Short mmCIF file of C-alpha atoms in Angstrom, two decimals:
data_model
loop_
_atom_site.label_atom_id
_atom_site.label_comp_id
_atom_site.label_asym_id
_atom_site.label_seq_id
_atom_site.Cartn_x
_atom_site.Cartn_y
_atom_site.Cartn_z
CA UNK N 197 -10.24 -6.25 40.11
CA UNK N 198 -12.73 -3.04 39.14
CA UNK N 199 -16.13 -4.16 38.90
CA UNK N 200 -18.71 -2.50 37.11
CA UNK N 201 -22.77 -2.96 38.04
CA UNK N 202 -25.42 -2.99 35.40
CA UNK N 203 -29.09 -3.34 37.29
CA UNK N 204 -31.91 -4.05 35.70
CA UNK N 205 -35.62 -2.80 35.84
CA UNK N 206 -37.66 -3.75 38.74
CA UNK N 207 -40.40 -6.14 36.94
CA UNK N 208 -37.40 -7.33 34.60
CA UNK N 209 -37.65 -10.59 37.01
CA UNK N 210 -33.50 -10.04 37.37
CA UNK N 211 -31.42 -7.88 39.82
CA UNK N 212 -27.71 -6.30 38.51
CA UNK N 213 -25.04 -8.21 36.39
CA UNK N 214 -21.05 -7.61 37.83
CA UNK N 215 -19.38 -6.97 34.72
CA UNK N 216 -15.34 -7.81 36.54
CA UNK N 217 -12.25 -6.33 35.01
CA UNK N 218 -9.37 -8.56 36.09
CA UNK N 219 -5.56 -7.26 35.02
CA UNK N 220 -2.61 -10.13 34.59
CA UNK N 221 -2.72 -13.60 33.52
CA UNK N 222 -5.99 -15.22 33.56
CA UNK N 223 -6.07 -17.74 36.64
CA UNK N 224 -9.57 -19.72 35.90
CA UNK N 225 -8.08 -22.49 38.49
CA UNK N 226 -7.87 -19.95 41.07
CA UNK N 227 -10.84 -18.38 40.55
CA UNK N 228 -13.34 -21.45 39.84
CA UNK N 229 -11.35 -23.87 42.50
CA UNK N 230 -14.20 -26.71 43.09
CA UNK N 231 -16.95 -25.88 46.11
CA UNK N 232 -20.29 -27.51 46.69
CA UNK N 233 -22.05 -25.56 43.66
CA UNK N 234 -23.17 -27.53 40.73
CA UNK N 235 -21.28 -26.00 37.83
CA UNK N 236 -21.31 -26.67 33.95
CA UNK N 237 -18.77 -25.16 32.32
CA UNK N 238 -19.21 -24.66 28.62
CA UNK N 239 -16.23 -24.08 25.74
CA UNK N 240 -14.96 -25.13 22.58
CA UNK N 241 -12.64 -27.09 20.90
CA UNK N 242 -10.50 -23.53 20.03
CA UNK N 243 -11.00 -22.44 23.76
CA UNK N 244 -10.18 -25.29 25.46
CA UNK N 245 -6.91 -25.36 23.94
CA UNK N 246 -5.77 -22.10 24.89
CA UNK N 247 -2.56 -21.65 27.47
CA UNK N 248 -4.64 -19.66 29.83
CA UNK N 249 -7.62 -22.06 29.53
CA UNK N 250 -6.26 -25.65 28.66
CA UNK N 251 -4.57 -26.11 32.44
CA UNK N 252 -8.55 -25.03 33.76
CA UNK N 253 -10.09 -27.89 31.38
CA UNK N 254 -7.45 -29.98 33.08
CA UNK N 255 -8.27 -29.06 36.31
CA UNK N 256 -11.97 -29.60 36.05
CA UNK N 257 -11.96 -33.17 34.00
CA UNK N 258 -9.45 -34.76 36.72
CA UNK N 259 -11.42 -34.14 39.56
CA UNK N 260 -13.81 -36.47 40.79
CA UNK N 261 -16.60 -34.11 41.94
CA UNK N 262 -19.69 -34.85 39.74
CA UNK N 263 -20.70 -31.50 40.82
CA UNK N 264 -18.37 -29.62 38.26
CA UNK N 265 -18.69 -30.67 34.89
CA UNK N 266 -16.95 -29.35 31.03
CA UNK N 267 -18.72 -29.73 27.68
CA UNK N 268 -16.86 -28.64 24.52
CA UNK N 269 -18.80 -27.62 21.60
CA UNK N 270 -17.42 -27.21 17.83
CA UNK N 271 -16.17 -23.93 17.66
CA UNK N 272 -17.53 -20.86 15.38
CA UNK N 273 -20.37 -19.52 13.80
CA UNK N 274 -21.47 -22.48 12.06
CA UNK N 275 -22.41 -24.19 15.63
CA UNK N 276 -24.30 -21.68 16.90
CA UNK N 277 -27.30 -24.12 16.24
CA UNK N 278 -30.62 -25.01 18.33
CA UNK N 279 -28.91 -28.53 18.87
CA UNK N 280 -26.13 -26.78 20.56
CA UNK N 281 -28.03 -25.09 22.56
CA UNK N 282 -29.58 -28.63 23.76
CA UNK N 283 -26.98 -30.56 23.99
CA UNK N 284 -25.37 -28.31 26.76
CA UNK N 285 -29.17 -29.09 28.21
CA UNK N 286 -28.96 -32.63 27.66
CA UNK N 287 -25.41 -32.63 29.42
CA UNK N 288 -27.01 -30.90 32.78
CA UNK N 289 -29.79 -33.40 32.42
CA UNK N 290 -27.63 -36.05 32.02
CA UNK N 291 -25.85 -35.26 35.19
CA UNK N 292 -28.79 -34.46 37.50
CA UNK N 293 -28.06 -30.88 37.67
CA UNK N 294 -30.50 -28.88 39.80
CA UNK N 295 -32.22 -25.05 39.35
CA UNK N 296 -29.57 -23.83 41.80
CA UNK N 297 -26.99 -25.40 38.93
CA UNK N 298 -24.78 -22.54 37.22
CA UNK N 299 -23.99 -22.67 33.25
CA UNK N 300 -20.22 -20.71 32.90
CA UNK N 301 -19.71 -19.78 29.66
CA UNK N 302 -15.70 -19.75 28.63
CA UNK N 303 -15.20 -18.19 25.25
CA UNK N 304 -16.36 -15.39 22.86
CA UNK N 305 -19.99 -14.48 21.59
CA UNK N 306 -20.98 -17.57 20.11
CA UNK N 307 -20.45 -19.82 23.50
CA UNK N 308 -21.68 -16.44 25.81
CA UNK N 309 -24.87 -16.50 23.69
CA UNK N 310 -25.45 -20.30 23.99
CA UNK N 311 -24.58 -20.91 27.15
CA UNK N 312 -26.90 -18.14 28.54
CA UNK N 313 -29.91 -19.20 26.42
CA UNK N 314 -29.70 -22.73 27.55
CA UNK N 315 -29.82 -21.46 30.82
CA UNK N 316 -33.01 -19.49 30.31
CA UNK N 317 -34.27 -22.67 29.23
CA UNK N 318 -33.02 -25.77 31.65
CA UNK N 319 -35.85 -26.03 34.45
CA UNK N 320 -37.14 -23.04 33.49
CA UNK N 321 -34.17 -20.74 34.24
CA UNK N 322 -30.45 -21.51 36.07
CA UNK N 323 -27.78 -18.99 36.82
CA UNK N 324 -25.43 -18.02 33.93
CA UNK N 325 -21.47 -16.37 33.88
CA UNK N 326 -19.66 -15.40 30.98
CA UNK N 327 -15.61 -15.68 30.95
CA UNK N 328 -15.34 -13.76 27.35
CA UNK N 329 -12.04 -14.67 25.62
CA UNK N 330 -12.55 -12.25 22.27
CA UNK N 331 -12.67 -8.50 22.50
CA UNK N 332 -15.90 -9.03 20.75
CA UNK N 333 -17.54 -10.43 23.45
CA UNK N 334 -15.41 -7.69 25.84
CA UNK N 335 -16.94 -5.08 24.51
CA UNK N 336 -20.32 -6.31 23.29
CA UNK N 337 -21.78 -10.20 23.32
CA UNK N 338 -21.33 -10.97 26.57
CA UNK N 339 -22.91 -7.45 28.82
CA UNK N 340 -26.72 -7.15 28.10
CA UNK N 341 -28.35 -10.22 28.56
CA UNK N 342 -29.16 -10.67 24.78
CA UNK N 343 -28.79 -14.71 24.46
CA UNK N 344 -29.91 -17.40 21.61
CA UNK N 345 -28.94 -18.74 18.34
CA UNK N 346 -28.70 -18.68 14.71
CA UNK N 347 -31.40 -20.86 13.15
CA UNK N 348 -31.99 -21.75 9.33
CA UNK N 349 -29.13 -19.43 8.27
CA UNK N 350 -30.43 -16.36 10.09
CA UNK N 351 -28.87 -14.73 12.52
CA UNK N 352 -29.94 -15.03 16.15
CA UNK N 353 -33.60 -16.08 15.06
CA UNK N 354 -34.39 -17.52 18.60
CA UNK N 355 -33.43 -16.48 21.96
CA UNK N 356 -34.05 -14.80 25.31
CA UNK N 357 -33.36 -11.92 27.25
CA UNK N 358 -31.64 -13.48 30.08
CA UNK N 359 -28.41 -12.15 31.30
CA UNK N 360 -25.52 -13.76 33.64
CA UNK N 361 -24.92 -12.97 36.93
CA UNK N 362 -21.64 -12.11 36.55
CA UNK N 363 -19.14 -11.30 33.79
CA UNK N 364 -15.53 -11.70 34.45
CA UNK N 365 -13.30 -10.14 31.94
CA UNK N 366 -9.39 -10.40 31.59
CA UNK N 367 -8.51 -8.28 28.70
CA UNK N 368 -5.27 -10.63 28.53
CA UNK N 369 -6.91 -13.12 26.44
CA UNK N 370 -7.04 -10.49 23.33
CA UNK N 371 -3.36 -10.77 23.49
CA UNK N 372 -3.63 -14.91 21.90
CA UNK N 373 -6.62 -14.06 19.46
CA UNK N 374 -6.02 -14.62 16.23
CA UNK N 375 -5.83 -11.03 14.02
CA UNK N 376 -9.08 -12.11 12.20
CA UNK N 377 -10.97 -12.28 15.24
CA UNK N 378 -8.89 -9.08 16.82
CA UNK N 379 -10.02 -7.29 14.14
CA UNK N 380 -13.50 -8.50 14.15
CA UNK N 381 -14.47 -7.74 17.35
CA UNK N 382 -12.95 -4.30 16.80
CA UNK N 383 -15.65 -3.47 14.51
CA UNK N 384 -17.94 -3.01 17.30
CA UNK N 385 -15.71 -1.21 19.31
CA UNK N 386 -15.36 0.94 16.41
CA UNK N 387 -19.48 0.93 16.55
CA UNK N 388 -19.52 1.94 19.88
CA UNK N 389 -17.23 4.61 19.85
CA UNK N 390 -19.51 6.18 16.87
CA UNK N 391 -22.85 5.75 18.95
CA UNK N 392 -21.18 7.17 22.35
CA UNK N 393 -17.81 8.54 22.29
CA UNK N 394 -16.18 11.31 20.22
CA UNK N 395 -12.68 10.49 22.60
CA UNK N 396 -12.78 7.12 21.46
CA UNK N 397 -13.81 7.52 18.26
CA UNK N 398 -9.89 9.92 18.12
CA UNK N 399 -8.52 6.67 19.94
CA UNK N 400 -9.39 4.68 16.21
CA UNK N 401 -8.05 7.85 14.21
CA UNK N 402 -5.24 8.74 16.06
CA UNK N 403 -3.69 5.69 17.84
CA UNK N 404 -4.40 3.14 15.64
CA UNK N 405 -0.66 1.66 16.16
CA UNK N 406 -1.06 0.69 19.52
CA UNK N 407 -4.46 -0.17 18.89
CA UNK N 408 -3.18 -2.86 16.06
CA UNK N 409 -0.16 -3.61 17.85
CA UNK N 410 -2.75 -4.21 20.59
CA UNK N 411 -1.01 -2.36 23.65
CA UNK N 412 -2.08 -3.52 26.99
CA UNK N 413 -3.29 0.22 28.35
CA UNK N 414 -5.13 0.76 24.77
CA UNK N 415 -7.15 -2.30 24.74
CA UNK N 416 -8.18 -2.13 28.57
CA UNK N 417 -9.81 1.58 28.28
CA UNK N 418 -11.45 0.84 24.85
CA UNK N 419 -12.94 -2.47 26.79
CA UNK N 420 -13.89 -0.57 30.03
CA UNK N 421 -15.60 2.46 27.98
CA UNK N 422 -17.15 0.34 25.74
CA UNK N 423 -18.38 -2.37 28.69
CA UNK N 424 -19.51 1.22 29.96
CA UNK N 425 -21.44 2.54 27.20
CA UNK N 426 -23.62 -0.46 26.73
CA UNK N 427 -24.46 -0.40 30.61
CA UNK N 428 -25.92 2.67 30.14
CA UNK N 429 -27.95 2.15 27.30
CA UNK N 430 -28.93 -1.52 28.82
CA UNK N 431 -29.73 -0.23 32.02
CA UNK N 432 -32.72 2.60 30.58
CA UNK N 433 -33.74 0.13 27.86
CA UNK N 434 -33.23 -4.01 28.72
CA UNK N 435 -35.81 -4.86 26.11
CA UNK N 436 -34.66 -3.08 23.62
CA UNK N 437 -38.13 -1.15 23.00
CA UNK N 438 -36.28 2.19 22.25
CA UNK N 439 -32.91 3.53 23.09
CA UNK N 440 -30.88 -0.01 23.36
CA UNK N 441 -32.02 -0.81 19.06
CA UNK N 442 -28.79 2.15 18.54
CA UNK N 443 -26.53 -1.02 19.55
CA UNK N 444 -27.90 -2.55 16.24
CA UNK N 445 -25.96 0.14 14.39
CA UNK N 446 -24.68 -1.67 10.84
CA UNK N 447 -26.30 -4.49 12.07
CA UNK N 448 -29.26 -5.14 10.11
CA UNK N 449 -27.15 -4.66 6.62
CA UNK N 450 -24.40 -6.58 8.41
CA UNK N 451 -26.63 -9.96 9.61
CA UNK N 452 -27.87 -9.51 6.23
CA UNK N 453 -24.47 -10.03 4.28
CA UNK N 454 -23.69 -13.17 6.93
CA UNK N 455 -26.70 -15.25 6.22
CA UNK N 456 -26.28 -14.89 2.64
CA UNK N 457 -22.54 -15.45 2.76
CA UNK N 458 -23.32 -18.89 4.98
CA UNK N 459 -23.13 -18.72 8.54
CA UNK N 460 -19.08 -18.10 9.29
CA UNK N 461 -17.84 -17.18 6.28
CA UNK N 462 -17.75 -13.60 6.93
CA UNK N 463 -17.15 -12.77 10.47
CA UNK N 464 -19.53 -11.12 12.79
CA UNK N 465 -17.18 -7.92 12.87
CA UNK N 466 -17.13 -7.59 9.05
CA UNK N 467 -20.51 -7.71 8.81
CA UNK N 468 -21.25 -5.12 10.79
CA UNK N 469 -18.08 -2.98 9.87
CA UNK N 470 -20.10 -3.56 6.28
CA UNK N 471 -23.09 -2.57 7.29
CA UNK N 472 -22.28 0.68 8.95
CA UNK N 473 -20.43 1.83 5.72
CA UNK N 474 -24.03 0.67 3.64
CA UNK N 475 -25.92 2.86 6.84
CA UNK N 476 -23.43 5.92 6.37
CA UNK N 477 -24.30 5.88 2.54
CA UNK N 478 -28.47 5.49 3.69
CA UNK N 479 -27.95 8.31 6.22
CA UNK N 480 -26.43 10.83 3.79
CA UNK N 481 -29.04 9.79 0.76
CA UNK N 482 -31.45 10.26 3.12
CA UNK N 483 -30.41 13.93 4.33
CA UNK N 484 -29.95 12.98 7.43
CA UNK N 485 -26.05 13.43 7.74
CA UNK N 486 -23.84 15.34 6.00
CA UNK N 487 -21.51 13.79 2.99
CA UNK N 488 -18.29 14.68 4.91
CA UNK N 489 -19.59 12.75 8.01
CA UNK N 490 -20.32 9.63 5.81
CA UNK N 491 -16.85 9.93 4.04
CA UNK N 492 -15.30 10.77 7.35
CA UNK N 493 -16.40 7.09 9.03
CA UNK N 494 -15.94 5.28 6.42
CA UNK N 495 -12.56 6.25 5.78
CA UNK N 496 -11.93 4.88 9.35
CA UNK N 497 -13.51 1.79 8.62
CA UNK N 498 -11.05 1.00 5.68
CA UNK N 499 -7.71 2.15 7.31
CA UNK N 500 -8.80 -0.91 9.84
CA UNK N 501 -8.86 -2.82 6.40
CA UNK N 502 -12.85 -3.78 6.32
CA UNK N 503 -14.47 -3.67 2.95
CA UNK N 504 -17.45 -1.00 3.11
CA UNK N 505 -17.60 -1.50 -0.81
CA UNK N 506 -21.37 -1.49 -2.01
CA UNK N 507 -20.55 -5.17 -2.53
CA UNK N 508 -17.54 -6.65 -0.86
CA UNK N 509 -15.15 -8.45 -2.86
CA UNK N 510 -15.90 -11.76 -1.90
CA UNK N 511 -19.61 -11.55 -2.66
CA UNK N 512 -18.45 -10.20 -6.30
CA UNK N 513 -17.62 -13.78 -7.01
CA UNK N 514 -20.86 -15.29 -6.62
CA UNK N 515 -23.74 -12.88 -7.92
CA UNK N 516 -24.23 -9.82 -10.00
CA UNK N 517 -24.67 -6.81 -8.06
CA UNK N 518 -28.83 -7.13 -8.89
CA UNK N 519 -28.98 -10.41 -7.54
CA UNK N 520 -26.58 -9.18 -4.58
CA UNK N 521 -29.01 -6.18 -4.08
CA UNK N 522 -31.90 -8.35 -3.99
CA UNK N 523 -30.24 -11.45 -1.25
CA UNK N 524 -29.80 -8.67 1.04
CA UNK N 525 -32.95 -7.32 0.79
CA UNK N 526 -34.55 -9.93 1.18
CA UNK N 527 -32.53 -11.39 4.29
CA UNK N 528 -32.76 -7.81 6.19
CA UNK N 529 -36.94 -8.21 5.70
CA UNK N 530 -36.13 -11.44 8.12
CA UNK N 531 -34.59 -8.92 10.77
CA UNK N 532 -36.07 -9.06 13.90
CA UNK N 533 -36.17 -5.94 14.82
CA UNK N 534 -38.77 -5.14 11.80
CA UNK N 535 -42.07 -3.42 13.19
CA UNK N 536 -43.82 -3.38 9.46
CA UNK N 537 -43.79 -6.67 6.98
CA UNK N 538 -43.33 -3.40 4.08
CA UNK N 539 -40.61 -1.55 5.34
CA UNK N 540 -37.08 -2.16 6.69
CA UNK N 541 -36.05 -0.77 9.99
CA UNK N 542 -32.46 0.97 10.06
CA UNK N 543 -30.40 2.54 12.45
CA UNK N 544 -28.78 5.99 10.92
CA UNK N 545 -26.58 8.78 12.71
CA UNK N 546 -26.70 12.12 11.88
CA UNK N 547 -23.80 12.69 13.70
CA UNK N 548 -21.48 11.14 16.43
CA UNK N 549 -23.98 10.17 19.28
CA UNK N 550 -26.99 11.37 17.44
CA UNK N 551 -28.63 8.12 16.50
CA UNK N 552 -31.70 7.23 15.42
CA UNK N 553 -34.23 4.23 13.95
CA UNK N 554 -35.82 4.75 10.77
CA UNK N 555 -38.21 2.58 8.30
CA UNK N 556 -36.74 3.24 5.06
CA UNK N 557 -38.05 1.92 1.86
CA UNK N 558 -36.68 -1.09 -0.60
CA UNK N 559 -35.57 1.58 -3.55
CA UNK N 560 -33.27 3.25 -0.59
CA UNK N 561 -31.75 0.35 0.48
CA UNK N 562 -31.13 -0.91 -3.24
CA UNK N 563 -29.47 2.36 -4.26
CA UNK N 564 -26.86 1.49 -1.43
CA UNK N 565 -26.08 -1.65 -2.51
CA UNK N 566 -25.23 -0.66 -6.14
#
């Protein structure tokens, strides 16, 4: 096991996450074996059923300790919902859980993000793990401390910043994802590499067999330099009041093209894959990067087979692209990370690792989306 630290400011109220890298077969028994800490472990249906997982869920519903207790959710998207989020409460409740309980999150973003915003909330704050189980939440959801939930179709509309404890990552899971979800989460791996690292960035030009083919050696450096990258950023800007908003890179065009699509129908990775191909067009209108660099990264993003069209095929089926143009603009004026009710606030690159936020105006985003 390597462990990586990310600490966090001194008035932040928290101390240092231990991000874990474990090689081999996952061994959740081993590792979570039953001791005198009140536990509630939190999955779903898809999880739970997993080879590495189901013998775990098993373990932890036979034994007679009220002390360590499952809940399994729905699974996806679509149940990333406010009455998730409380019934993982009401279960803790329910079993007379105390503030020295811990909520251990087993699955990809949508469980990491639930689980640790429910523990913000119960009592007034609990300890929170994440186990992630996609590369998505590898490389991104689960390292931060960014936790919540969708709410009235738009994405991650409540929350906290409240981050676990620990993060325990065994890059073996990625192996039983299914390729949707594989190639999903490595849209932000992909994002990553663009924000902070030219060498990876020739990883997803140059080795993109054993990428897809998802070799063992591959996946475990992208995952450790991307799990990296975002403790840096994290660890000068928690809040996101400056430096960490560069993680929201295709983001705002990308949460956009979800909420209008409905909530799981296009997954998290697509969207943002999207919405960096709409934010290399912006960057380029805008003079702020050159044509070839905008051709350049978006010709990436399609040999990994994501549409970066103005208006992805799927969305072609249900609106003209003026009505198209106009769902997304309206959905990215919900974004939270708008500081003016007039504008819309971006995140461009001029070039690999020079990133930077910028209000742009409706016309701009329109022309984009033609």
């Amino acid at each position: 096991m390597n462990t990586v630290e990310l600490f966090y400011p001194e008035n932040s109220g928290f101390i240092k996450t231990d991000i874990n890298f474990f090689t081999g077969t996952p061994d959740l028994i081993s590792y979570y074996s039953c001791n005198d800490e009140c536990r509630l472990f939190v999955t779903d249906k898809t999880v739970a059923a997993l080879p590495n997982v189901k013998p775990f869920i098993e373990y932890i519903q036979n034994n007679d300790s009220d002390k360590n207790i499952v809940i399994i959710l729905e699974p996806g998207e679509a149940f990333k919902t406010i009455q998730s989020v409380l019934k993982i409460v009401s279960t803790a409740i329910d079993h007379n859980f105390t503030r020295q309980a811990v909520f251990i999150g087993i699955g990809g973003g949508v469980i990491c993000d639930m689980t640790g915003f429910a523990a913000s909330m119960f009592k007034r704050g609990v300890k929170a793990e994440f186990v992630p189980t996609t590369l998505l939440a590898d490389v991104d959801a689960s390292i931060g401390g960014k936790t919540g939930c969708d709410f009235e179709n738009y994405k991650n509309m409540i929350g906290a910043f409240y981050p676990a404890t620990s993060v325990n990552i065994w890059s073996e899971f990625i192996q039983t994802l299914p390729e949707k979800e594989f190639i999903s989460g490595l849209a932000e791996a992909i994002k990553t590499a663009f924000l902070f690292s030219p060498e990876m960035c020739g990883i997803f030009a140059g080795q993109k067999e054993k990428v897809m083919s998802r070799d063992r050696k591959t996946l475990s450096l992208i995952i450790t330099e991307c799990a990296k990258a975002k403790v840096s950023i994290v660890n000068i800007d928690f809040k996101e009041k400056a430096e960490r908003a560069y993680l929201n890179y295709g983001h705002t065009f990308g949460h956009a093209l979800e909420s209008i699509a409905g909530l799981g129908v296009v997954t998290h990775g697509e969207g943002v894959a999207w919405g960096m191909g709409r934010a290399l067009d912006l960057a380029a209108n805008e003079g702020l990067c050159t044509k070839e660099f905008a051709q350049d990264n978006k010709k990436l993003l399609a040999s990994y087979g994501y549409d970066i069209n103005p208006m992805p095929k799927i969305m072609a089926e249900k609106y003209t692209a003026e009505e198209f143009g106009n769902k997304i603009l309206a959905a990215m004026k919900k974004d939270k990370k708008n500081i003016s009710t007039s504008k819309v606030r971006v995140t461009l690159q001029k070039d690999y690792c020079q990133t930077l936020m910028k209000e742009v105006s409706d016309e701009s985003i329109l022309e984009v989306l033609q």
